Amino acid sequence: MHRFFNGLLSIVLTASLIFFSFQTLDAETLALNEYNCQSTDSYQNIINIILIDRTTALNDKSNLSLQNGIKSIIMSSDIHGRLQILEVGQNDFTADSVADYCLDEYTTNKQKKVESNAFNKTLAAILEKFGLYHKIEFDDSIDIERIDRINKYRDNIFRQLKVYLSHQKSNTSATSIISLISQCYHHYSLGKKTFNLFIFSDMLDSQISTLLKSNDIKTNGDSYKELAVSQAKLMKDSFGIVSDIKNVNIVVWGLGRSDINSNAKLTLEQYHSLNIFWKTFFTNFFNDPTIILGEYMPEIHSIFKSTPHGFGTSQNY
């Protein structure tokens, strides 16, 4: 436990080959972040976590999928609030802190004003459906400079992360990702109203991997459901977690890879069993979560539209 939190709270890069720290941003990035994003409602109420798992070797295709997924998260106008980036550590129970950012909301004052009552919300929804929302006349002018500043800030974040990701992670034989997810929730959800967790991983936790490869246990859906339910209960009991956050969104990409080597894939039966386990685990661990699992990161805006409350908007506060 102590090892995990020591790794989780350390604000240092895990790769010794990197010669700069994400916590010491370049002058341009610091200047772009001078608008006090941390005082906003979004930062106080929304936590976005990107958990990167490179304990299984990645080929070029998987590396590209990882980078494209992270870019789509960071550059999405639907994602705002606190952004914590973690990577599964060398020890199978640790996650190292890569960076901690604040993503300001793209929504301008004029948009908040028009959506301030039920009538205007309905009107805005109708106009958006027909592609006319942007033609509404508002009292406040669009703050182009502010939006441009946010875009540049987010682009700087991704460019620095891309450098970090270009250095190969040392592989480990086992990963306790069940425990890591549970501890992330326990540590970061306190006081938040929205918990968004983005995971790049093959999701082959040590116990699941053993079950997939076992010749003694029939790999049917019930086996994985039973394991998932028991693990969810164990994690809740271990950390004293009460899943009371009403807006939980889980997005996993990178699924389908085998831990045999960087080019190996799971069989269709294994892939199906893995989906059964994680959907069951997330459903039993969190309170009514939105769950998306797949090989690639889906289009963020489509996820945002499909969730009951989006990825955290001002209407939730």
CSV table of C-alpha atoms in Angstrom, one decimal:
chain,number,residue,atom,x,y,z
A,1,MET,CA,0.0,0.0,0.0
A,2,HIS,CA,2.7,2.5,1.0
A,3,ARG,CA,4.7,1.6,-2.1
A,4,PHE,CA,1.7,2.4,-4.3
A,5,PHE,CA,1.0,5.8,-2.7
A,6,ASN,CA,4.7,6.7,-2.8
A,7,GLY,CA,4.7,6.1,-6.5
A,8,LEU,CA,1.3,7.7,-7.1
A,9,LEU,CA,2.2,10.9,-5.3
A,10,SER,CA,5.7,11.3,-6.7
A,11,ILE,CA,5.8,14.1,-9.2
A,12,VAL,CA,8.6,12.8,-11.2
A,13,LEU,CA,9.0,11.1,-14.5
A,14,THR,CA,9.5,7.4,-14.4
A,15,ALA,CA,11.8,7.1,-17.4
A,16,SER,CA,15.4,8.0,-16.7
A,17,LEU,CA,16.1,8.8,-20.3
A,18,ILE,CA,13.9,11.9,-20.2
A,19,PHE,CA,15.9,15.1,-19.6
A,20,PHE,CA,13.1,17.4,-18.6
A,21,SER,CA,10.3,17.2,-16.0
A,22,PHE,CA,6.7,17.7,-16.9
A,23,GLN,CA,6.3,19.6,-13.7
A,24,THR,CA,8.8,22.2,-15.0
A,25,LEU,CA,6.9,23.3,-18.1
A,26,ASP,CA,8.5,25.5,-20.7
A,27,ALA,CA,8.0,29.2,-20.5
A,28,GLU,CA,5.4,29.2,-23.2
A,29,THR,CA,3.2,26.6,-21.5
A,30,LEU,CA,3.4,28.4,-18.2
A,31,ALA,CA,2.4,31.6,-19.8
A,32,LEU,CA,-0.6,29.9,-21.4
A,33,ASN,CA,-1.7,28.6,-18.1
A,34,GLU,CA,-1.7,32.0,-16.2
A,35,TYR,CA,-5.5,32.3,-16.4
A,36,ASN,CA,-6.0,30.5,-13.1
A,37,CYS,CA,-7.7,27.4,-14.4
A,38,GLN,CA,-7.4,25.7,-11.0
A,39,SER,CA,-10.0,28.1,-9.5
A,40,THR,CA,-12.7,27.0,-11.9
A,41,ASP,CA,-15.7,24.7,-11.1
A,42,SER,CA,-14.4,22.2,-13.6
A,43,TYR,CA,-11.1,21.7,-11.8
A,44,GLN,CA,-12.8,21.4,-8.4
A,45,ASN,CA,-15.4,18.9,-9.5
A,46,ILE,CA,-14.0,16.9,-12.4
A,47,ILE,CA,-11.1,14.5,-12.3
A,48,ASN,CA,-9.8,13.0,-15.6
A,49,ILE,CA,-7.3,10.2,-15.2
A,50,ILE,CA,-5.2,8.7,-18.0
A,51,LEU,CA,-3.7,5.4,-16.8
A,52,ILE,CA,-1.1,4.1,-19.2
A,53,ASP,CA,0.0,0.5,-19.1
A,54,ARG,CA,3.0,-0.4,-21.2
A,55,THR,CA,4.0,-3.5,-19.2
A,56,THR,CA,3.2,-5.5,-22.2
A,57,ALA,CA,5.6,-4.7,-25.1
A,58,LEU,CA,4.0,-2.5,-27.8
A,59,ASN,CA,4.5,-2.7,-31.5
A,60,ASP,CA,4.4,0.3,-33.8
A,61,LYS,CA,0.6,0.0,-34.4
A,62,SER,CA,-0.1,-0.1,-30.6
A,63,ASN,CA,2.3,2.8,-30.0
A,64,LEU,CA,0.4,4.9,-32.6
A,65,SER,CA,-3.0,3.9,-31.0
A,66,LEU,CA,-1.7,5.0,-27.6
A,67,GLN,CA,-0.5,8.4,-28.9
A,68,ASN,CA,-3.7,9.0,-31.0
A,69,GLY,CA,-5.9,8.1,-28.0
A,70,ILE,CA,-4.1,10.5,-25.6
A,71,LYS,CA,-4.2,13.3,-28.2
A,72,SER,CA,-7.9,12.9,-28.8
A,73,ILE,CA,-8.5,13.1,-25.0
A,74,ILE,CA,-6.3,16.2,-24.5
A,75,MET,CA,-7.5,18.1,-27.5
A,76,SER,CA,-11.2,17.3,-27.0
A,77,SER,CA,-13.4,20.3,-26.1
A,78,ASP,CA,-15.6,17.8,-24.1
A,79,ILE,CA,-12.8,17.1,-21.6
A,80,HIS,CA,-12.0,19.7,-19.0
A,81,GLY,CA,-11.1,20.0,-15.3
A,82,ARG,CA,-8.1,18.3,-13.6
A,83,LEU,CA,-6.1,15.9,-15.8
A,84,GLN,CA,-3.8,13.4,-13.9
A,85,ILE,CA,-1.6,11.2,-16.1
A,86,LEU,CA,-0.3,8.0,-14.5
A,87,GLU,CA,1.7,5.1,-15.7
A,88,VAL,CA,1.8,1.6,-14.3
A,89,GLY,CA,5.2,1.3,-12.5
A,90,GLN,CA,7.9,-1.3,-12.6
A,91,ASN,CA,6.4,-2.9,-9.5
A,92,ASP,CA,3.1,-4.5,-10.3
A,93,PHE,CA,1.3,-2.7,-7.5
A,94,THR,CA,2.6,0.9,-8.3
A,95,ALA,CA,1.5,3.7,-10.6
A,96,ASP,CA,3.9,6.6,-11.2
A,97,SER,CA,2.7,10.1,-11.6
A,98,VAL,CA,3.7,11.4,-15.1
A,99,ALA,CA,2.0,14.8,-15.0
A,100,ASP,CA,-0.8,16.8,-13.4
A,101,TYR,CA,-2.6,19.5,-15.5
A,102,CYS,CA,-5.7,21.7,-15.5
A,103,LEU,CA,-7.7,21.8,-18.7
A,104,ASP,CA,-9.8,24.9,-19.0
A,105,GLU,CA,-13.3,24.7,-20.4
A,106,TYR,CA,-13.8,25.7,-24.0
A,107,THR,CA,-17.4,26.8,-23.3
A,108,THR,CA,-17.5,30.5,-23.4
A,109,ASN,CA,-19.5,32.9,-21.3
A,110,LYS,CA,-21.9,33.5,-24.2
A,111,GLN,CA,-22.7,29.8,-24.4
A,112,LYS,CA,-23.3,29.5,-20.6
A,113,LYS,CA,-25.6,32.5,-20.8
A,114,VAL,CA,-27.8,31.1,-23.5
A,115,GLU,CA,-28.1,27.7,-21.7
A,116,SER,CA,-29.0,29.3,-18.4
A,117,ASN,CA,-32.6,28.3,-18.4
A,118,ALA,CA,-34.8,25.4,-19.6
A,119,PHE,CA,-36.2,27.3,-22.6
A,120,ASN,CA,-32.9,28.3,-23.9
A,121,LYS,CA,-31.5,24.8,-23.4
A,122,THR,CA,-34.3,23.3,-25.5
A,123,LEU,CA,-33.8,26.0,-28.2
A,124,ALA,CA,-30.1,25.4,-28.3
A,125,ALA,CA,-30.6,21.7,-28.7
A,126,ILE,CA,-33.0,22.2,-31.6
A,127,LEU,CA,-30.8,24.6,-33.3
A,128,GLU,CA,-27.7,22.4,-32.8
A,129,LYS,CA,-29.6,19.5,-34.4
A,130,PHE,CA,-30.1,21.5,-37.6
A,131,GLY,CA,-26.6,22.9,-37.5
A,132,LEU,CA,-27.8,26.5,-36.7
A,133,TYR,CA,-26.6,26.8,-33.1
A,134,HIS,CA,-23.5,28.7,-34.1
A,135,LYS,CA,-25.6,31.4,-35.9
A,136,ILE,CA,-27.3,32.6,-32.7
A,137,GLU,CA,-26.6,36.2,-31.8
A,138,PHE,CA,-25.2,36.6,-28.3
A,139,ASP,CA,-24.6,39.7,-26.2
A,140,ASP,CA,-21.0,38.6,-25.5
A,141,SER,CA,-18.5,38.3,-28.3
A,142,ILE,CA,-16.5,35.1,-28.8
A,143,ASP,CA,-13.2,35.2,-27.0
A,144,ILE,CA,-11.0,34.0,-29.9
A,145,GLU,CA,-7.8,34.7,-28.0
A,146,ARG,CA,-8.9,32.6,-25.1
A,147,ILE,CA,-9.8,29.7,-27.2
A,148,ASP,CA,-6.6,30.0,-29.1
A,149,ARG,CA,-4.7,30.1,-25.8
A,150,ILE,CA,-6.4,26.9,-24.6
A,151,ASN,CA,-5.6,25.1,-27.9
A,152,LYS,CA,-1.9,26.1,-27.7
A,153,TYR,CA,-1.7,25.0,-24.1
A,154,ARG,CA,-3.2,21.6,-24.8
A,155,ASP,CA,-1.1,21.1,-27.9
A,156,ASN,CA,2.0,21.8,-25.7
A,157,ILE,CA,0.9,19.2,-23.3
A,158,PHE,CA,0.5,16.6,-26.0
A,159,ARG,CA,3.9,17.4,-27.6
A,160,GLN,CA,5.7,17.0,-24.3
A,161,LEU,CA,3.8,13.7,-23.6
A,162,LYS,CA,4.7,12.5,-27.1
A,163,VAL,CA,8.4,12.9,-26.2
A,164,TYR,CA,7.9,11.0,-23.0
A,165,LEU,CA,6.0,8.2,-24.8
A,166,SER,CA,8.8,7.9,-27.4
A,167,HIS,CA,10.9,6.1,-24.8
A,168,GLN,CA,10.2,2.5,-24.5
A,169,LYS,CA,8.9,1.3,-21.1
A,170,SER,CA,10.5,-1.7,-19.5
A,171,ASN,CA,8.2,-4.7,-19.6
A,172,THR,CA,7.1,-6.6,-16.5
A,173,SER,CA,5.7,-10.1,-16.2
A,174,ALA,CA,2.7,-9.3,-14.1
A,175,THR,CA,0.3,-6.3,-13.6
A,176,SER,CA,-2.2,-5.8,-10.7
A,177,ILE,CA,-4.3,-3.4,-12.7
A,178,ILE,CA,-7.4,-4.3,-10.6
A,179,SER,CA,-5.7,-3.0,-7.5
A,180,LEU,CA,-4.3,0.1,-9.4
A,181,ILE,CA,-7.8,1.1,-10.7
A,182,SER,CA,-9.3,0.7,-7.2
A,183,GLN,CA,-6.5,2.7,-5.6
A,184,CYS,CA,-6.8,5.5,-8.2
A,185,TYR,CA,-10.5,5.8,-7.5
A,186,HIS,CA,-9.9,5.8,-3.7
A,187,HIS,CA,-7.2,8.5,-4.0
A,188,TYR,CA,-8.6,10.8,-6.6
A,189,SER,CA,-12.4,10.7,-6.3
A,190,LEU,CA,-12.7,12.4,-3.0
A,191,GLY,CA,-14.8,15.6,-3.3
A,192,LYS,CA,-15.3,15.1,-7.0
A,193,LYS,CA,-18.7,14.9,-8.8
A,194,THR,CA,-17.3,13.5,-12.1
A,195,PHE,CA,-14.7,10.7,-12.4
A,196,ASN,CA,-13.4,10.1,-15.9
A,197,LEU,CA,-11.0,7.2,-16.2
A,198,PHE,CA,-9.2,6.6,-19.5
A,199,ILE,CA,-7.1,3.4,-19.6
A,200,PHE,CA,-4.6,2.3,-22.2
A,201,SER,CA,-3.9,-1.4,-21.4
A,202,ASP,CA,-4.3,-4.9,-22.5
A,203,MET,CA,-6.2,-5.3,-19.2
A,204,LEU,CA,-4.5,-8.6,-18.5
A,205,ASP,CA,-4.3,-8.4,-14.8
A,206,SER,CA,-2.2,-11.2,-13.2
A,207,GLN,CA,-5.3,-13.1,-12.0
A,208,ILE,CA,-7.2,-12.8,-15.3
A,209,SER,CA,-4.1,-13.8,-17.3
A,210,THR,CA,-3.8,-16.9,-15.2
A,211,LEU,CA,-7.5,-17.8,-15.8
A,212,LEU,CA,-7.2,-17.2,-19.6
A,213,LYS,CA,-4.2,-19.6,-19.8
A,214,SER,CA,-5.4,-22.2,-17.3
A,215,ASN,CA,-6.2,-25.6,-18.6
A,216,ASP,CA,-8.0,-26.6,-15.4
A,217,ILE,CA,-10.8,-23.9,-15.6
A,218,LYS,CA,-13.3,-23.8,-18.4
A,219,THR,CA,-13.2,-20.3,-19.8
A,220,ASN,CA,-16.9,-19.6,-19.8
A,221,GLY,CA,-18.6,-16.4,-18.9
A,222,ASP,CA,-19.6,-17.5,-15.4
A,223,SER,CA,-16.0,-18.0,-14.4
A,224,TYR,CA,-15.1,-14.5,-15.3
A,225,LYS,CA,-18.2,-13.0,-13.8
A,226,GLU,CA,-17.7,-14.7,-10.5
A,227,LEU,CA,-14.1,-13.6,-10.4
A,228,ALA,CA,-15.1,-10.0,-11.3
A,229,VAL,CA,-17.8,-9.8,-8.6
A,230,SER,CA,-15.5,-11.2,-5.9
A,231,GLN,CA,-12.6,-8.8,-6.9
A,232,ALA,CA,-15.0,-5.8,-6.9
A,233,LYS,CA,-16.2,-6.7,-3.4
A,234,LEU,CA,-12.6,-7.3,-2.2
A,235,MET,CA,-11.4,-3.9,-3.5
A,236,LYS,CA,-14.3,-2.1,-1.9
A,237,ASP,CA,-13.8,-3.8,1.4
A,238,SER,CA,-10.0,-3.2,1.3
A,239,PHE,CA,-10.2,0.5,0.7
A,240,GLY,CA,-13.5,1.3,2.4
A,241,ILE,CA,-14.8,2.6,-0.9
A,242,VAL,CA,-18.4,3.8,-1.3
A,243,SER,CA,-19.1,4.5,-4.9
A,244,ASP,CA,-21.2,7.6,-4.4
A,245,ILE,CA,-20.0,9.6,-7.4
A,246,LYS,CA,-23.0,9.9,-9.8
A,247,ASN,CA,-21.1,10.5,-13.0
A,248,VAL,CA,-18.4,7.8,-13.7
A,249,ASN,CA,-17.1,7.2,-17.2
A,250,ILE,CA,-14.7,4.4,-18.0
A,251,VAL,CA,-13.0,4.2,-21.4
A,252,VAL,CA,-10.5,1.5,-22.1
A,253,TRP,CA,-8.5,1.1,-25.3
A,254,GLY,CA,-5.6,-1.2,-26.3
A,255,LEU,CA,-7.7,-4.3,-25.6
A,256,GLY,CA,-7.2,-7.5,-27.5
A,257,ARG,CA,-3.4,-7.7,-27.3
A,258,SER,CA,-1.7,-10.7,-25.7
A,259,ASP,CA,1.1,-10.5,-23.3
A,260,ILE,CA,3.1,-13.2,-25.1
A,261,ASN,CA,4.8,-10.7,-27.4
A,262,SER,CA,4.2,-7.3,-29.0
A,263,ASN,CA,2.5,-8.8,-32.1
A,264,ALA,CA,0.4,-11.5,-30.4
A,265,LYS,CA,-3.4,-11.2,-30.1
A,266,LEU,CA,-6.0,-12.8,-27.9
A,267,THR,CA,-8.3,-15.4,-29.5
A,268,LEU,CA,-11.9,-14.3,-30.0
A,269,GLU,CA,-13.0,-16.4,-27.0
A,270,GLN,CA,-10.3,-14.8,-24.8
A,271,TYR,CA,-11.3,-11.3,-26.0
A,272,HIS,CA,-14.9,-12.0,-25.2
A,273,SER,CA,-14.1,-13.4,-21.8
A,274,LEU,CA,-11.9,-10.4,-21.0
A,275,ASN,CA,-14.8,-8.0,-21.9
A,276,ILE,CA,-17.2,-10.0,-19.7
A,277,PHE,CA,-14.8,-9.7,-16.7
A,278,TRP,CA,-14.1,-6.0,-17.0
A,279,LYS,CA,-17.7,-5.0,-17.7
A,280,THR,CA,-18.8,-7.0,-14.6
A,281,PHE,CA,-16.0,-5.6,-12.4
A,282,PHE,CA,-16.7,-2.0,-13.4
A,283,THR,CA,-20.5,-2.4,-12.9
A,284,ASN,CA,-20.0,-3.9,-9.5
A,285,PHE,CA,-17.3,-1.5,-8.3
A,286,PHE,CA,-18.6,1.8,-9.5
A,287,ASN,CA,-22.1,3.4,-9.2
A,288,ASP,CA,-23.8,3.0,-12.6
A,289,PRO,CA,-20.8,3.7,-14.8
A,290,THR,CA,-20.6,4.3,-18.5
A,291,ILE,CA,-18.3,1.7,-19.8
A,292,ILE,CA,-16.6,1.6,-23.2
A,293,LEU,CA,-14.0,-1.2,-24.0
A,294,GLY,CA,-12.2,-1.7,-27.3
A,295,GLU,CA,-9.0,-2.0,-29.3
A,296,TYR,CA,-9.0,1.7,-30.3
A,297,MET,CA,-10.0,5.0,-28.7
A,298,PRO,CA,-13.5,5.9,-29.9
A,299,GLU,CA,-14.3,9.5,-31.0
A,300,ILE,CA,-14.6,11.5,-27.8
A,301,HIS,CA,-17.5,13.6,-28.8
A,302,SER,CA,-19.6,10.5,-29.6
A,303,ILE,CA,-18.8,9.2,-26.0
A,304,PHE,CA,-19.8,12.6,-24.6
A,305,LYS,CA,-23.1,12.5,-26.4
A,306,SER,CA,-23.9,9.0,-25.2
A,307,THR,CA,-23.4,9.6,-21.5
A,308,PRO,CA,-26.3,10.7,-19.3
A,309,HIS,CA,-24.4,13.8,-18.1
A,310,GLY,CA,-21.6,14.1,-20.5
A,311,PHE,CA,-18.0,14.1,-19.2
A,312,GLY,CA,-18.8,16.7,-16.6
A,313,THR,CA,-20.5,20.0,-17.4
A,314,SER,CA,-21.6,23.0,-15.5
A,315,GLN,CA,-25.1,21.6,-15.2
A,316,ASN,CA,-23.8,19.0,-12.8
A,317,TYR,CA,-22.7,21.5,-10.1
